[in-house]
Coordinates of C-alpha atoms and ligand atoms in Angstrom, one line a residue:
Chain A
M939 CA 125.1 95.4 144.9
A940 CA 122.3 97.6 143.5
E941 CA 119.4 95.6 142.3
Y942 CA 118.9 95.6 138.5
K943 CA 115.9 97.6 137.6
K944 CA 114.3 97.3 134.2
P945 CA 114.3 100.7 132.4
D946 CA 110.8 102.0 131.8
S947 CA 111.6 102.4 128.1
L948 CA 112.3 98.7 127.7
I949 CA 109.7 96.0 127.2
L950 CA 110.8 92.5 128.3
P951 CA 111.3 89.7 127.4
L952 CA 113.5 90.3 124.4
A953 CA 112.1 87.0 123.1
S954 CA 113.5 87.1 119.5
Y955 CA 117.2 87.1 120.4
C956 CA 119.4 84.1 120.9
P957 CA 120.6 83.4 124.5
G958 CA 123.8 85.3 125.1
C959 CA 123.2 87.8 122.3
T960 CA 124.6 91.2 123.1
H961 CA 121.7 93.0 121.3
G962 CA 120.0 92.6 124.7
I963 CA 122.7 94.6 126.5
I964 CA 122.6 97.3 123.9
H965 CA 118.8 97.5 124.0
R966 CA 119.1 98.1 127.8
L967 CA 121.7 100.8 127.4
V968 CA 119.5 102.6 124.8
A969 CA 116.4 102.3 127.1
E970 CA 118.4 103.6 130.1
A971 CA 119.6 106.6 128.1
I972 CA 116.0 107.4 127.0
D973 CA 114.8 107.1 130.6
E974 CA 117.6 109.2 132.1
L975 CA 117.2 112.0 129.7
G976 CA 113.4 111.9 130.2
I977 CA 112.7 112.0 126.5
A978 CA 110.5 108.8 126.1
D979 CA 107.3 110.7 125.5
H980 CA 108.7 112.4 122.3
T981 CA 111.1 109.7 121.1
I982 CA 110.6 107.9 117.8
G983 CA 112.7 104.7 117.3
I984 CA 113.4 103.2 113.9
A985 CA 113.9 99.4 113.7
P986 CA 116.1 98.0 110.9
V987 CA 115.9 94.8 108.9
G988 CA 118.2 92.4 110.7
C989 CA 118.0 90.6 114.1
A990 CA 116.8 93.9 115.6
V991 CA 113.8 94.0 113.3
F992 CA 111.5 93.4 116.3
A993 CA 113.0 96.3 118.2
Y994 CA 109.6 97.9 117.8
N995 CA 108.3 95.3 120.4
Y996 CA 111.0 96.2 122.9
F997 CA 111.4 99.9 123.1
N998 CA 108.4 101.4 124.9
V999 CA 108.2 104.4 122.5
D1000 CA 106.4 105.0 119.2
M1001 CA 108.3 103.0 116.6
L1002 CA 108.8 102.7 112.9
Q1003 CA 110.1 99.7 111.0
A1004 CA 112.2 100.7 108.0
A1005 CA 113.2 98.8 104.8
H1006 CA 116.6 97.1 104.9
G1007 CA 119.3 99.9 105.2
R1008 CA 116.9 102.8 104.9
A1009 CA 116.5 103.7 108.5
P1010 CA 118.6 106.9 108.2
A1011 CA 116.3 108.1 105.4
V1012 CA 113.2 107.2 107.3
A1013 CA 114.7 109.0 110.4
T1014 CA 115.4 112.0 108.2
G1015 CA 111.8 112.2 107.0
A1016 CA 110.5 111.8 110.5
K1017 CA 112.8 114.3 112.0
R1018 CA 112.3 116.9 109.3
A1019 CA 108.5 116.6 109.6
N1020 CA 108.6 116.8 113.4
P1021 CA 111.9 118.4 114.6
G1022 CA 110.7 118.4 118.2
N1023 CA 110.9 114.6 118.3
I1024 CA 114.0 112.7 119.3
V1025 CA 114.6 110.2 116.5
F1026 CA 117.0 107.3 116.6
T1027 CA 117.9 104.4 114.4
Y1028 CA 119.2 101.0 115.6
Q1029 CA 121.0 99.2 112.8
G1030 CA 123.2 96.2 112.1
D1031 CA 126.3 96.1 110.0
G1032 CA 124.6 94.6 106.9
D1033 CA 121.8 97.1 107.2
L1034 CA 124.0 100.2 107.8
A1035 CA 127.4 99.4 106.1
S1036 CA 126.2 97.4 103.1
I1037 CA 122.8 97.9 101.6
G1038 CA 122.3 101.2 103.5
A1039 CA 125.7 102.7 102.9
A1040 CA 124.4 105.6 100.9
E1041 CA 121.7 106.5 103.4
I1042 CA 124.1 106.6 106.4
V1043 CA 126.8 108.5 104.5
H1044 CA 124.3 111.2 103.4
A1045 CA 122.5 111.5 106.7
A1046 CA 125.9 111.9 108.3
A1047 CA 127.1 114.4 105.6
R1048 CA 123.9 116.5 106.1
G1049 CA 124.5 116.4 109.8
E1050 CA 120.9 115.3 110.4
N1051 CA 120.1 115.8 114.1
I1052 CA 119.5 112.1 114.7
T1053 CA 121.0 109.4 116.9
V1054 CA 122.3 106.2 115.3
I1055 CA 123.1 103.1 117.2
F1056 CA 125.2 100.9 115.0
V1057 CA 125.6 97.3 116.1
N1058 CA 128.6 95.8 114.5
N1059 CA 128.7 92.0 115.0
A1060 CA 130.8 91.3 111.9
I1061 CA 128.1 89.0 110.4
Y1062 CA 124.6 88.8 109.0
G1063 CA 122.8 87.3 112.0
M1064 CA 119.2 87.2 110.9
T1065 CA 119.7 85.5 107.5
G1066 CA 121.9 82.8 109.1
G1067 CA 125.6 83.9 109.2
Q1068 CA 126.6 85.2 105.8
M1069 CA 129.6 87.5 105.3
A1070 CA 129.1 91.2 106.3
P1071 CA 130.9 94.2 105.1
T1072 CA 132.5 94.2 108.5
S1073 CA 133.5 90.5 108.6
L1074 CA 137.2 90.2 109.4
I1075 CA 139.9 88.9 107.1
G1076 CA 140.0 85.1 107.6
Q1077 CA 136.6 85.0 109.2
K1078 CA 134.6 82.0 108.1
T1079 CA 130.9 82.6 107.2
T1080 CA 128.4 80.7 105.2
T1081 CA 129.3 82.8 102.1
S1082 CA 133.0 82.9 102.9
P1083 CA 133.5 79.3 103.8
L1084 CA 137.3 79.5 103.2
G1085 CA 137.5 82.7 105.3
R1086 CA 137.2 86.2 104.1
S1087 CA 140.1 87.1 101.8
V1088 CA 141.2 90.5 100.5
E1089 CA 141.5 89.2 97.0
R1090 CA 137.9 87.8 96.8
N1091 CA 136.1 90.1 99.2
G1092 CA 138.1 93.2 99.8
N1093 CA 138.8 94.6 103.3
P1094 CA 136.2 95.1 106.0
I1095 CA 134.8 98.7 106.3
R1096 CA 135.6 100.8 109.3
V1097 CA 132.4 102.8 109.5
S1098 CA 133.4 105.1 112.4
E1099 CA 136.7 106.1 110.7
M1100 CA 134.9 106.5 107.3
L1101 CA 132.1 108.7 108.6
S1102 CA 134.4 110.8 110.8
S1103 CA 136.1 112.1 107.7
L1104 CA 132.9 114.0 106.9
T1105 CA 132.3 117.5 108.1
G1106 CA 128.7 116.8 109.0
P1107 CA 128.7 114.5 112.1
A1108 CA 128.8 116.0 115.6
Y1109 CA 129.9 112.9 117.4
I1110 CA 131.1 109.4 116.5
E1111 CA 132.4 106.9 119.0
R1112 CA 133.2 103.2 118.8
V1113 CA 132.5 101.2 122.0
S1114 CA 132.2 97.5 123.0
V1115 CA 130.1 95.4 125.3
H1116 CA 132.4 92.5 125.9
D1117 CA 132.8 93.2 129.7
V1118 CA 131.3 95.3 132.4
K1119 CA 133.8 98.1 132.2
H1120 CA 133.2 98.5 128.5
I1121 CA 129.4 98.2 128.9
I1122 CA 129.5 101.2 131.3
A1123 CA 131.5 103.2 128.8
A1124 CA 129.1 102.2 126.0
G1125 CA 126.2 103.4 128.1
K1126 CA 127.8 106.8 128.5
A1127 CA 128.5 107.1 124.8
I1128 CA 124.9 106.1 123.9
K1129 CA 123.5 108.6 126.4
K1130 CA 125.7 111.3 125.0
A1131 CA 124.6 110.5 121.4
F1132 CA 121.0 111.1 122.6
R1133 CA 121.8 114.2 124.7
N1134 CA 123.5 115.7 121.6
Q1135 CA 120.2 115.5 119.7
V1136 CA 118.3 117.0 122.6
E1137 CA 120.8 119.9 122.5
G1138 CA 120.5 120.2 118.8
K1139 CA 124.2 119.4 118.2
G1140 CA 123.5 117.1 115.1
F1141 CA 124.3 113.7 113.8
S1142 CA 125.6 111.3 116.5
L1143 CA 126.6 107.7 115.9
V1144 CA 127.8 105.1 118.4
E1145 CA 129.3 102.0 116.8
V1146 CA 128.9 99.1 119.3
L1147 CA 131.1 96.0 118.8
S1148 CA 128.8 93.1 119.4
T1149 CA 128.8 89.3 119.3
C1150 CA 126.8 86.7 117.4
S1151 CA 127.7 83.5 119.2
T1152 CA 125.1 81.5 117.2
N1153 CA 126.5 82.4 113.8
W1154 CA 130.1 82.6 114.9
G1155 CA 129.7 79.0 116.1
M1156 CA 130.9 79.7 119.7
T1157 CA 129.6 79.8 123.2
P1158 CA 128.6 83.3 124.4
M1159 CA 131.8 83.4 126.6
E1160 CA 134.0 82.4 123.7
A1161 CA 132.3 85.0 121.5
L1162 CA 133.1 87.8 124.0
K1163 CA 136.7 86.7 124.1
W1164 CA 136.8 86.5 120.2
L1165 CA 135.4 90.1 120.0
E1166 CA 138.1 91.4 122.4
E1167 CA 141.0 89.6 120.7
N1168 CA 140.0 89.9 117.1
M1169 CA 137.6 92.8 116.5
I1170 CA 139.1 95.4 118.8
P1171 CA 142.5 95.3 117.1
Y1172 CA 140.9 96.0 113.7
Y1173 CA 138.1 98.2 115.1
P1174 CA 139.9 100.3 117.7
L1175 CA 137.6 101.8 120.4
G1176 CA 137.5 105.5 121.0
V1177 CA 136.0 108.8 120.0
Y1178 CA 136.5 109.5 116.3
K1179 CA 134.7 112.7 116.1
E1180 CA 133.4 115.3 118.6
V1181 CA 132.6 118.9 117.9
Chain B
M871 CA 91.9 133.8 88.7
R872 CA 93.4 132.0 85.7
Q873 CA 97.1 132.0 85.2
M874 CA 99.5 130.4 82.8
M875 CA 101.4 127.6 84.5
K876 CA 103.7 124.8 83.6
G877 CA 102.2 121.4 84.5
N878 CA 104.9 120.4 87.0
E879 CA 104.7 123.8 88.8
A880 CA 100.9 123.7 88.9
I881 CA 101.0 120.2 90.5
A882 CA 103.5 121.4 93.1
E883 CA 101.4 124.5 94.0
A884 CA 98.2 122.4 94.1
A885 CA 100.0 120.1 96.6
V886 CA 101.0 123.0 98.8
Q887 CA 97.4 124.3 98.7
A888 CA 96.3 120.8 99.8
G889 CA 98.5 121.0 102.9
C890 CA 101.5 119.2 101.6
R891 CA 104.4 120.5 103.7
Y892 CA 107.2 118.0 103.0
F893 CA 108.8 116.9 99.7
F894 CA 111.7 114.6 99.1
G895 CA 113.0 113.9 95.7
Y896 CA 115.9 113.4 93.4
P897 CA 116.4 115.3 90.1
I898 CA 115.3 113.6 86.8
T899 CA 113.9 115.0 83.6
P900 CA 111.1 115.7 82.8
Q901 CA 109.9 116.5 86.4
N902 CA 112.6 118.8 87.7
E903 CA 110.2 121.7 88.0
I904 CA 108.4 120.0 90.9
P905 CA 111.4 119.7 93.3
E906 CA 112.7 123.1 92.1
Y907 CA 109.4 124.7 92.9
M908 CA 109.1 122.9 96.2
S909 CA 112.6 123.9 97.3
A910 CA 111.5 127.6 97.2
R911 CA 107.9 127.2 98.2
L912 CA 107.8 124.8 101.1
P913 CA 110.0 126.9 103.4
E914 CA 107.6 129.8 102.9
V915 CA 104.8 127.8 104.4
G916 CA 106.8 126.3 107.3
G917 CA 107.5 123.0 105.6
A918 CA 110.7 121.4 104.4
F919 CA 112.2 120.3 101.1
L920 CA 115.1 118.0 100.9
Q921 CA 117.0 116.8 97.8
A922 CA 117.7 113.2 98.7
E923 CA 120.7 111.2 97.7
S924 CA 118.6 108.9 95.6
E925 CA 115.1 108.0 94.8
V926 CA 115.5 105.1 97.2
S927 CA 116.2 107.5 100.0
A928 CA 113.6 109.9 98.9
I929 CA 110.7 107.4 99.1
N930 CA 112.0 106.3 102.5
M931 CA 112.1 109.9 103.7
V932 CA 108.5 110.0 102.6
F933 CA 107.9 106.9 104.7
G934 CA 109.3 108.7 107.8
A935 CA 107.5 112.0 107.3
A936 CA 104.2 110.2 106.5
S937 CA 104.6 108.2 109.7
T938 CA 104.4 111.4 111.7
G939 CA 101.0 112.2 110.1
A940 CA 102.3 114.9 107.8
R941 CA 101.1 115.4 104.2
V942 CA 104.1 114.5 102.1
M943 CA 104.9 114.0 98.4
T944 CA 107.6 112.8 96.1
S945 CA 107.9 113.0 92.3
S946 CA 110.1 111.4 89.8
S947 CA 110.2 109.9 86.3
S948 CA 110.3 106.3 85.2
P949 CA 113.8 105.1 86.2
G950 CA 113.5 106.9 89.5
I951 CA 110.0 105.4 90.1
S952 CA 111.5 101.9 89.5
L953 CA 113.9 102.7 92.3
K954 CA 111.1 103.7 94.6
Q955 CA 109.2 100.5 94.3
E956 CA 110.5 98.7 97.4
G957 CA 109.7 101.8 99.4
I958 CA 106.2 102.1 97.9
S959 CA 105.5 98.5 98.9
Y960 CA 106.6 99.2 102.5
I961 CA 104.4 102.3 102.5
V962 CA 101.4 100.2 101.4
G963 CA 102.3 97.5 103.9
A964 CA 102.6 100.0 106.8
E965 CA 99.3 101.8 105.6
L966 CA 100.8 105.2 105.2
P967 CA 99.3 108.0 103.0
C968 CA 101.4 109.9 100.5
V969 CA 101.3 111.2 97.0
I970 CA 103.8 110.0 94.3
V971 CA 104.0 111.7 90.9
N972 CA 105.4 109.9 87.9
M973 CA 106.1 112.0 84.8
V974 CA 106.6 109.0 82.6
R975 CA 109.4 109.0 80.0
G976 CA 110.5 106.5 77.4
G977 CA 112.0 103.2 78.6
P978 CA 113.3 100.6 79.2
G979 CA 116.5 101.5 80.8
L980 CA 117.6 105.1 80.5
G981 CA 115.2 105.2 77.5
S982 CA 114.5 108.8 76.4
I983 CA 113.4 111.9 78.2
Q984 CA 110.3 112.4 76.0
P985 CA 106.7 111.6 77.0
A986 CA 105.6 108.0 77.3
Q987 CA 102.9 105.8 78.9
S988 CA 105.0 102.7 79.2
D989 CA 104.9 102.6 83.0
Y990 CA 101.2 101.7 83.0
Y991 CA 101.7 98.1 84.1
Q992 CA 104.0 99.2 86.9
A993 CA 101.6 101.8 88.1
T994 CA 98.4 99.8 88.0
R995 CA 99.6 96.4 89.1
G996 CA 101.5 97.4 92.2
G997 CA 105.0 97.9 90.8
G998 CA 106.8 96.6 93.8
H999 CA 106.6 93.2 95.6
G1000 CA 103.5 91.9 97.3
D1001 CA 99.8 91.9 96.6
Y1002 CA 98.8 95.6 96.4
R1003 CA 97.1 98.4 94.5
M1004 CA 96.9 102.1 94.7
I1005 CA 94.7 104.7 93.1
V1006 CA 96.4 106.1 90.0
Y1007 CA 95.1 109.4 88.5
A1008 CA 96.0 110.1 84.9
P1009 CA 95.3 113.8 84.2
A1010 CA 94.8 115.0 80.6
S1011 CA 95.2 118.7 81.2
I1012 CA 96.9 120.9 83.7
Q1013 CA 93.7 122.0 85.2
E1014 CA 92.8 118.4 85.8
A1015 CA 96.2 117.7 87.1
V1016 CA 95.8 120.4 89.7
E1017 CA 92.4 119.1 90.8
L1018 CA 93.5 115.5 90.9
T1019 CA 96.6 116.4 92.9
Q1020 CA 94.5 117.8 95.6
K1021 CA 92.1 114.9 95.5
A1022 CA 95.1 112.6 95.7
F1023 CA 96.0 113.8 99.2
D1024 CA 92.5 113.3 100.4
S1025 CA 92.3 109.8 98.9
A1026 CA 95.6 108.9 100.4
D1027 CA 94.5 109.9 103.8
R1028 CA 91.1 108.3 103.5
Y1029 CA 92.5 104.9 102.6
R1030 CA 95.9 105.2 104.3
N1031 CA 97.5 104.2 101.0
P1032 CA 99.8 105.9 98.5
V1033 CA 98.2 107.6 95.5
M1034 CA 100.0 108.1 92.2
I1035 CA 99.6 110.8 89.7
L1036 CA 100.6 109.2 86.4
G1037 CA 101.5 112.0 84.0
D1038 CA 103.8 112.1 81.1
G1039 CA 106.4 114.6 79.8
C1040 CA 103.7 116.6 78.0
I1041 CA 101.6 117.1 81.2
G1042 CA 104.7 118.1 83.1
Q1043 CA 106.2 120.4 80.6
M1044 CA 103.4 122.2 78.8
M1045 CA 101.9 125.5 79.9
E1046 CA 98.1 126.0 80.1
P1047 CA 95.8 128.5 81.8
V1048 CA 94.9 127.1 85.3
S1049 CA 92.7 128.3 88.1
M1050 CA 94.0 127.0 91.4
P1051 CA 90.9 125.6 93.2
E1052 CA 90.5 126.7 96.8
Y1053 CA 91.3 123.6 98.8
K1054 CA 88.8 122.4 101.4
K1055 CA 89.6 119.3 103.4
P1056 CA 86.7 116.8 103.3
D1057 CA 84.8 116.5 106.6
D1058 CA 85.3 112.7 106.8
L1059 CA 89.1 113.0 107.2
G1060 CA 89.7 113.0 111.0
E1061 CA 92.8 113.1 113.2
K1062 CA 95.6 110.7 112.3
T1063 CA 95.5 108.9 115.6
W1064 CA 97.7 106.1 114.2
A1065 CA 100.7 108.5 113.6
A1066 CA 104.0 108.2 115.5
T1067 CA 104.1 111.5 117.4
G1068 CA 105.4 110.4 120.8
Y1069 CA 104.0 108.0 123.4
H1070 CA 103.9 107.7 127.2
P1071 CA 101.8 105.5 129.4
G1072 CA 98.6 107.4 130.1
C1073 CA 98.8 109.5 127.0
G1074 CA 95.4 108.2 126.0
R1075 CA 96.4 105.7 123.3
E1076 CA 98.4 102.6 122.7
R1077 CA 102.0 102.8 121.4
N1078 CA 101.9 103.5 117.7
I1079 CA 104.0 101.1 115.6
I1080 CA 104.3 101.8 111.9
N1081 CA 105.2 98.4 110.5
S1082 CA 104.7 96.1 107.5
L1083 CA 106.1 92.9 109.1
Y1084 CA 103.6 90.2 110.0
I1085 CA 105.9 87.2 110.7
E1086 CA 103.1 84.7 111.2
P1087 CA 101.6 83.8 107.8
D1088 CA 98.1 83.7 109.1
R1089 CA 98.4 87.3 110.4
C1090 CA 100.1 88.3 107.2
E1091 CA 97.2 86.8 105.2
Q1092 CA 94.7 88.6 107.3
H1093 CA 96.7 91.9 106.8
N1094 CA 96.4 91.3 103.0
L1095 CA 92.7 90.6 103.3
D1096 CA 92.3 93.9 105.2
L1097 CA 94.2 95.7 102.5
Q1098 CA 92.1 94.0 99.9
A1099 CA 89.0 95.3 101.5
K1100 CA 90.4 98.8 101.0
Y1101 CA 91.1 98.1 97.3
D1102 CA 87.5 96.8 96.9
A1103 CA 86.2 100.0 98.4
M1104 CA 88.4 102.0 96.0
K1105 CA 87.0 100.0 93.1
E1106 CA 83.5 100.7 94.3
R1107 CA 83.9 104.4 94.9
E1108 CA 86.8 105.9 93.2
V1109 CA 86.5 105.1 89.5
M1110 CA 86.6 108.1 87.2
A1111 CA 86.3 108.2 83.5
K1112 CA 85.1 110.7 80.9
E1113 CA 83.0 109.8 77.8
E1114 CA 82.9 111.9 74.7
M1115 CA 80.4 111.1 71.9
A1116 CA 80.5 107.5 73.2
E1117 CA 76.7 107.1 73.6
D1118 CA 75.9 106.3 70.0
A1119 CA 79.4 105.4 68.8
D1120 CA 80.2 102.4 66.6
I1121 CA 83.9 102.7 67.3
I1122 CA 85.1 103.7 70.7
V1123 CA 88.6 104.9 71.2
V1124 CA 90.0 104.3 74.7
A1125 CA 93.0 106.5 75.7
Y1126 CA 94.2 108.3 78.8
G1127 CA 96.3 111.4 79.6
T1128 CA 97.9 113.3 76.7
T1129 CA 97.0 110.5 74.3
A1130 CA 93.3 111.0 75.0
R1131 CA 93.5 114.7 73.9
I1132 CA 95.1 113.7 70.6
A1133 CA 92.6 110.8 70.2
L1134 CA 89.7 113.2 70.9
T1135 CA 90.8 115.4 67.9
A1136 CA 90.9 112.2 65.8
V1137 CA 87.4 111.2 67.0
R1138 CA 86.0 114.7 66.1
K1139 CA 87.6 114.4 62.6
A1140 CA 86.0 111.0 62.2
R1141 CA 82.6 112.5 63.2
E1142 CA 83.1 115.2 60.6
Q1143 CA 83.5 112.5 58.0
G1144 CA 80.3 110.8 59.2
I1145 CA 82.0 108.0 61.2
K1146 CA 80.3 107.4 64.5
A1147 CA 83.4 107.4 66.7
G1148 CA 83.6 108.2 70.4
L1149 CA 86.1 108.3 73.3
I1150 CA 86.3 106.8 76.7
R1151 CA 89.0 108.4 78.8
P1152 CA 90.0 106.6 82.0
I1153 CA 90.9 109.3 84.6
T1154 CA 91.7 106.7 87.2
V1155 CA 93.7 104.0 85.4
W1156 CA 93.4 102.1 88.7
P1157 CA 90.7 101.4 89.6
F1158 CA 90.0 100.9 85.9
P1159 CA 86.6 101.9 84.5
E1160 CA 85.7 98.4 83.6
K1161 CA 82.0 98.7 84.1
E1162 CA 81.9 101.8 81.8
I1163 CA 83.7 99.9 79.1
A1164 CA 81.7 96.7 79.5
A1165 CA 78.5 98.8 79.2
A1166 CA 79.9 100.5 76.1
A1167 CA 80.7 97.1 74.6
Q1168 CA 76.9 96.4 74.6
R1169 CA 76.3 99.4 72.4
C1170 CA 79.3 99.8 70.1
K1171 CA 80.9 97.6 67.4
A1172 CA 84.6 97.8 68.0
F1173 CA 87.2 99.4 70.3
L1174 CA 90.6 101.0 69.5
T1175 CA 93.0 101.5 72.4
V1176 CA 95.7 104.1 71.8
E1177 CA 98.7 104.5 74.1
M1178 CA 102.2 105.9 74.2
S1179 CA 103.4 102.3 74.7
L1180 CA 103.3 99.1 72.7
G1181 CA 100.1 98.0 74.5
Q1182 CA 99.6 97.9 78.2
M1183 CA 96.2 99.4 79.1
V1184 CA 94.8 97.5 76.1
D1185 CA 94.9 94.4 78.4
D1186 CA 92.5 96.1 80.8
V1187 CA 90.2 97.1 77.9
R1188 CA 90.2 93.5 76.6
L1189 CA 89.4 92.2 80.1
A1190 CA 86.5 94.6 80.4
V1191 CA 85.2 93.9 76.9
N1192 CA 85.6 90.2 77.6
G1193 CA 85.7 89.0 74.0
C1194 CA 82.3 90.4 73.0
R1195 CA 83.8 93.0 70.6
P1196 CA 87.1 93.3 68.7
V1197 CA 89.7 95.5 70.5
E1198 CA 92.3 96.9 68.2
F1199 CA 95.5 98.6 69.4
F1200 CA 97.6 101.5 68.1
G1201 CA 100.6 102.8 70.0
R1202 CA 103.8 104.8 69.6
T1203 CA 106.6 104.4 72.2
G1204 CA 110.0 105.5 73.4
G1205 CA 109.0 109.1 73.6
M1206 CA 107.1 109.3 70.2
I1207 CA 103.6 110.8 70.4
P1208 CA 100.8 109.4 68.2
G1209 CA 99.6 111.9 65.6
V1210 CA 95.9 112.8 65.0
S1211 CA 96.0 111.4 61.4
E1212 CA 97.6 108.1 62.5
I1213 CA 94.8 107.6 64.9
Y1214 CA 92.2 108.7 62.4
D1215 CA 93.6 106.3 59.9
R1216 CA 93.1 103.4 62.4
I1217 CA 89.5 104.5 63.0
L1218 CA 88.9 104.6 59.3
K1219 CA 90.4 101.1 58.8
I1220 CA 88.2 99.7 61.6
K1221 CA 85.2 101.4 60.0
E1222 CA 85.9 99.7 56.7
G1223 CA 86.1 96.3 58.3
L1224 CA 82.8 96.6 60.1
Ligands
TPP316 C1 116.1 94.3 100.2 C2 116.5 93.2 101.2 N1 117.5 92.4 100.9 C3 117.8 91.4 101.8 C4 117.1 91.2 102.9 C5 117.4 90.0 103.7 N2 118.1 90.3 105.0 C6 117.4 90.4 106.1 S1 118.3 90.7 107.5 C7 119.7 90.8 106.5 C8 121.1 91.0 107.1 C9 121.1 91.7 108.4 O1 122.4 91.7 108.9 P1 122.8 92.9 109.9 O2 122.4 94.2 109.4 O3 124.3 92.7 110.1 O4 122.0 92.6 111.2 P2 122.1 91.3 112.2 O5 121.0 90.4 111.8 O6 123.4 90.7 112.2 O7 121.7 91.9 113.6 C10 119.4 90.5 105.2 C11 120.4 90.5 104.1 C12 116.0 92.0 103.1 N3 115.1 91.8 104.1 N4 115.7 93.0 102.2

């Protein structure tokens, strides 16, 4: 078996994440993509507000930290001012699909030549497990103690499907990191989302289904199983847009 | 060469002359000529204009562009400036330079689209969350607006802090002859080595992180103290005010922007009637010319503050006067402009009471 080598674009340890958190896997995939494409020296990363807020400590590139939900707007400003840079955002579901819904829709509609890594863990991790726009029907959170209900809360948002209805985006794919096979596929999708930007193809977003064992109240293994059995049926994996 | 220009367009061109290459904004009256002008002009000089989906997005696009070291501007009017406040707070926290224009209109809420000065508190107190300040220039003519816009970009870079141009509908909409000054970048403004432009080990600098998060409270306090040192320097060096007939005046009117022009006419009328009136016009409303007003309080008998609001700057005048002279107030609001005779009548009344 090949020995695991730390990507140059990743700074360890990822000290702010809980043990078993899949943010760590996704960070590694992003860093590997940056390394493999050889773009680190002109890449600008944008950290969200959420558990990944400290991403600026972990990606070994110049980094910006954006206001909650505004990363696509910050990325737009950075990319327009310096189109030669590779600009990516790394956002959670509260950040991207709730407070930042307008920013992501319009960045996608404009076809901004940026890369978006969207980590959907169906909950607000950082603030302690409140309901997210992507929490599933029946899912218990600290603000849906009886379980999310359609009557009270409406249905969860399928971001990839929604954004793929726009003409702007070049590439939208939903992937998962619940097992090795899917992690490899997720890595390919993330690399493609960066390569698209290098090639000037335009807006690329990879939605990564992710776990939050701490706030789901499960062990990391149980959480991976819960993702597979509950999230994937509602959030089917696959390519939603490719031009 | 002097040419007739509308205030908003003159400000936009002055920004371009000062090296502003990026503009992000959202339409709102009475400042639409700024984004309209920029949409045509910036592509001509190799820059970019983008109509954002909201003022919230616009100010965050400014954050992104400023992070790369570019000169960047946004403009709006009162409701839109309210929306920008979180972004402005982040820009301050991350120590980014940019210029923000507010062509103030009547409020609260949707208010009116006519000129007002009722955003004074918001502009001078740090309108968003956190302990912060920024230089706020309040031009009273289009020529002055042009000069202050160029200065704003330099001040923003010098302090790595946003700078606001606080205008009103009159400044934005009226036409006056202007000569566009030839812009010269001050020598003390060096390379923006802090900007996020791309990093690799051995590139000669550390990784640049543009950030306003200091999770440990002691570090966050230190960050605030560092910011405070910049505000202290601004207070020391950046105060601007103009005095007219204030030297021997018994009654000093304090007014800024458009209101100061009207007040000056009232002061002249009072002088014609033998009343020793004068005017102090703050050009920076933050930092406020408190020393100038405190010094005037030693010479004059009373103050009259006139604003297009129901009394906001008057608080700063009272703080500067510190109880040693009476400070009267007159204001119109909601988009109504005080008239010369209304102000003159107030001066007369104060004179009678002396
Ligand atoms: C304007 C604003 N509102 C609310 C918050 C508080 N807040 C911080 S993180 C967060 C939710 C983040 O959830 P998500 O984007 O799903 O990311 P995760 O933590 O799960 O990775 C919220 C609401 C904030 N920082 N700013």
